[in-house]
Amino acid sequence: MTTHSEHRNHEHAAAVAATVMGIRGVLRALDDVEYAETPPAFSFVALTHPQNGTPDATA
């Protein structure tokens, strides 16, 4: 028979494993995205000053 503490540790380990697997799945899905065909959600160029390329405070 397991103690309450052991049971909680097993539950925590299972939750951590599920989270890690979930993160790996998201990263794998992101890795599969074809960036050439999918426009980015925002462009870094839009966040820079048009003349000198420095960050634009007005953006």
PDB file of C-alpha atoms in Angstrom:
ATOM      1  CA  MET A   1       0.000   0.000   0.000  1.00  0.00           C
ATOM      2  CA  THR A   2       1.296   3.441  -0.894  1.00  0.00           C
ATOM      3  CA  THR A   3       1.317   6.379   1.445  1.00  0.00           C
ATOM      4  CA  HIS A   4      -0.504   9.601   0.684  1.00  0.00           C
ATOM      5  CA  SER A   5       2.833  11.297  -0.066  1.00  0.00           C
ATOM      6  CA  GLU A   6       3.868   8.574  -2.514  1.00  0.00           C
ATOM      7  CA  HIS A   7       0.518   8.807  -4.258  1.00  0.00           C
ATOM      8  CA  ARG A   8       0.877  12.577  -4.619  1.00  0.00           C
ATOM      9  CA  ASN A   9       4.412  12.164  -5.977  1.00  0.00           C
ATOM     10  CA  HIS A  10       3.170   9.730  -8.616  1.00  0.00           C
ATOM     11  CA  GLU A  11       0.374  12.094  -9.607  1.00  0.00           C
ATOM     12  CA  HIS A  12       2.836  14.979  -9.865  1.00  0.00           C
ATOM     13  CA  ALA A  13       5.234  12.921 -11.992  1.00  0.00           C
ATOM     14  CA  ALA A  14       2.391  11.981 -14.324  1.00  0.00           C
ATOM     15  CA  ALA A  15       1.316  15.628 -14.635  1.00  0.00           C
ATOM     16  CA  VAL A  16       4.880  16.726 -15.400  1.00  0.00           C
ATOM     17  CA  ALA A  17       5.255  13.984 -18.007  1.00  0.00           C
ATOM     18  CA  ALA A  18       1.981  15.009 -19.674  1.00  0.00           C
ATOM     19  CA  THR A  19       3.070  18.657 -19.721  1.00  0.00           C
ATOM     20  CA  VAL A  20       6.441  17.803 -21.244  1.00  0.00           C
ATOM     21  CA  MET A  21       4.782  15.650 -23.881  1.00  0.00           C
ATOM     22  CA  GLY A  22       2.340  18.479 -24.628  1.00  0.00           C
ATOM     23  CA  ILE A  23       5.158  20.995 -25.027  1.00  0.00           C
ATOM     24  CA  ARG A  24       7.059  18.592 -27.279  1.00  0.00           C
ATOM     25  CA  GLY A  25       3.953  18.198 -29.417  1.00  0.00           C
ATOM     26  CA  VAL A  26       3.552  21.957 -29.780  1.00  0.00           C
ATOM     27  CA  LEU A  27       7.223  22.372 -30.674  1.00  0.00           C
ATOM     28  CA  ARG A  28       6.967  19.541 -33.201  1.00  0.00           C
ATOM     29  CA  ALA A  29       3.907  21.172 -34.768  1.00  0.00           C
ATOM     30  CA  LEU A  30       5.667  24.534 -34.952  1.00  0.00           C
ATOM     31  CA  ASP A  31       8.678  22.855 -36.537  1.00  0.00           C
ATOM     32  CA  ASP A  32       6.418  21.425 -39.249  1.00  0.00           C
ATOM     33  CA  VAL A  33       5.082  24.843 -40.266  1.00  0.00           C
ATOM     34  CA  GLU A  34       6.180  25.923 -43.712  1.00  0.00           C
ATOM     35  CA  TYR A  35       7.367  29.454 -43.006  1.00  0.00           C
ATOM     36  CA  ALA A  36       7.767  30.276 -46.681  1.00  0.00           C
ATOM     37  CA  GLU A  37       4.034  29.744 -47.282  1.00  0.00           C
ATOM     38  CA  THR A  38       2.771  31.174 -43.998  1.00  0.00           C
ATOM     39  CA  PRO A  39       3.179  34.919 -43.497  1.00  0.00           C
ATOM     40  CA  PRO A  40       4.351  35.836 -39.998  1.00  0.00           C
ATOM     41  CA  ALA A  41       1.798  37.250 -37.576  1.00  0.00           C
ATOM     42  CA  PHE A  42       3.839  40.441 -37.475  1.00  0.00           C
ATOM     43  CA  SER A  43       6.896  41.718 -39.261  1.00  0.00           C
ATOM     44  CA  PHE A  44       9.979  42.998 -37.486  1.00  0.00           C
ATOM     45  CA  VAL A  45      10.309  45.530 -40.298  1.00  0.00           C
ATOM     46  CA  ALA A  46       7.043  47.126 -39.187  1.00  0.00           C
ATOM     47  CA  LEU A  47       8.550  47.653 -35.728  1.00  0.00           C
ATOM     48  CA  THR A  48      11.620  49.497 -37.002  1.00  0.00           C
ATOM     49  CA  HIS A  49      12.126  53.069 -38.134  1.00  0.00           C
ATOM     50  CA  PRO A  50      11.736  53.284 -41.923  1.00  0.00           C
ATOM     51  CA  GLN A  51      14.875  55.384 -42.510  1.00  0.00           C
ATOM     52  CA  ASN A  52      17.535  53.997 -40.176  1.00  0.00           C
ATOM     53  CA  GLY A  53      16.217  50.601 -39.039  1.00  0.00           C
ATOM     54  CA  THR A  54      16.369  51.390 -35.327  1.00  0.00           C
ATOM     55  CA  PRO A  55      13.433  50.455 -33.096  1.00  0.00           C
ATOM     56  CA  ASP A  56      10.561  52.873 -33.612  1.00  0.00           C
ATOM     57  CA  ALA A  57       9.146  54.213 -30.341  1.00  0.00           C
ATOM     58  CA  THR A  58       5.918  55.190 -32.081  1.00  0.00           C
ATOM     59  CA  ALA A  59       5.089  51.647 -33.184  1.00  0.00           C
TER      60      ALA A  59
END
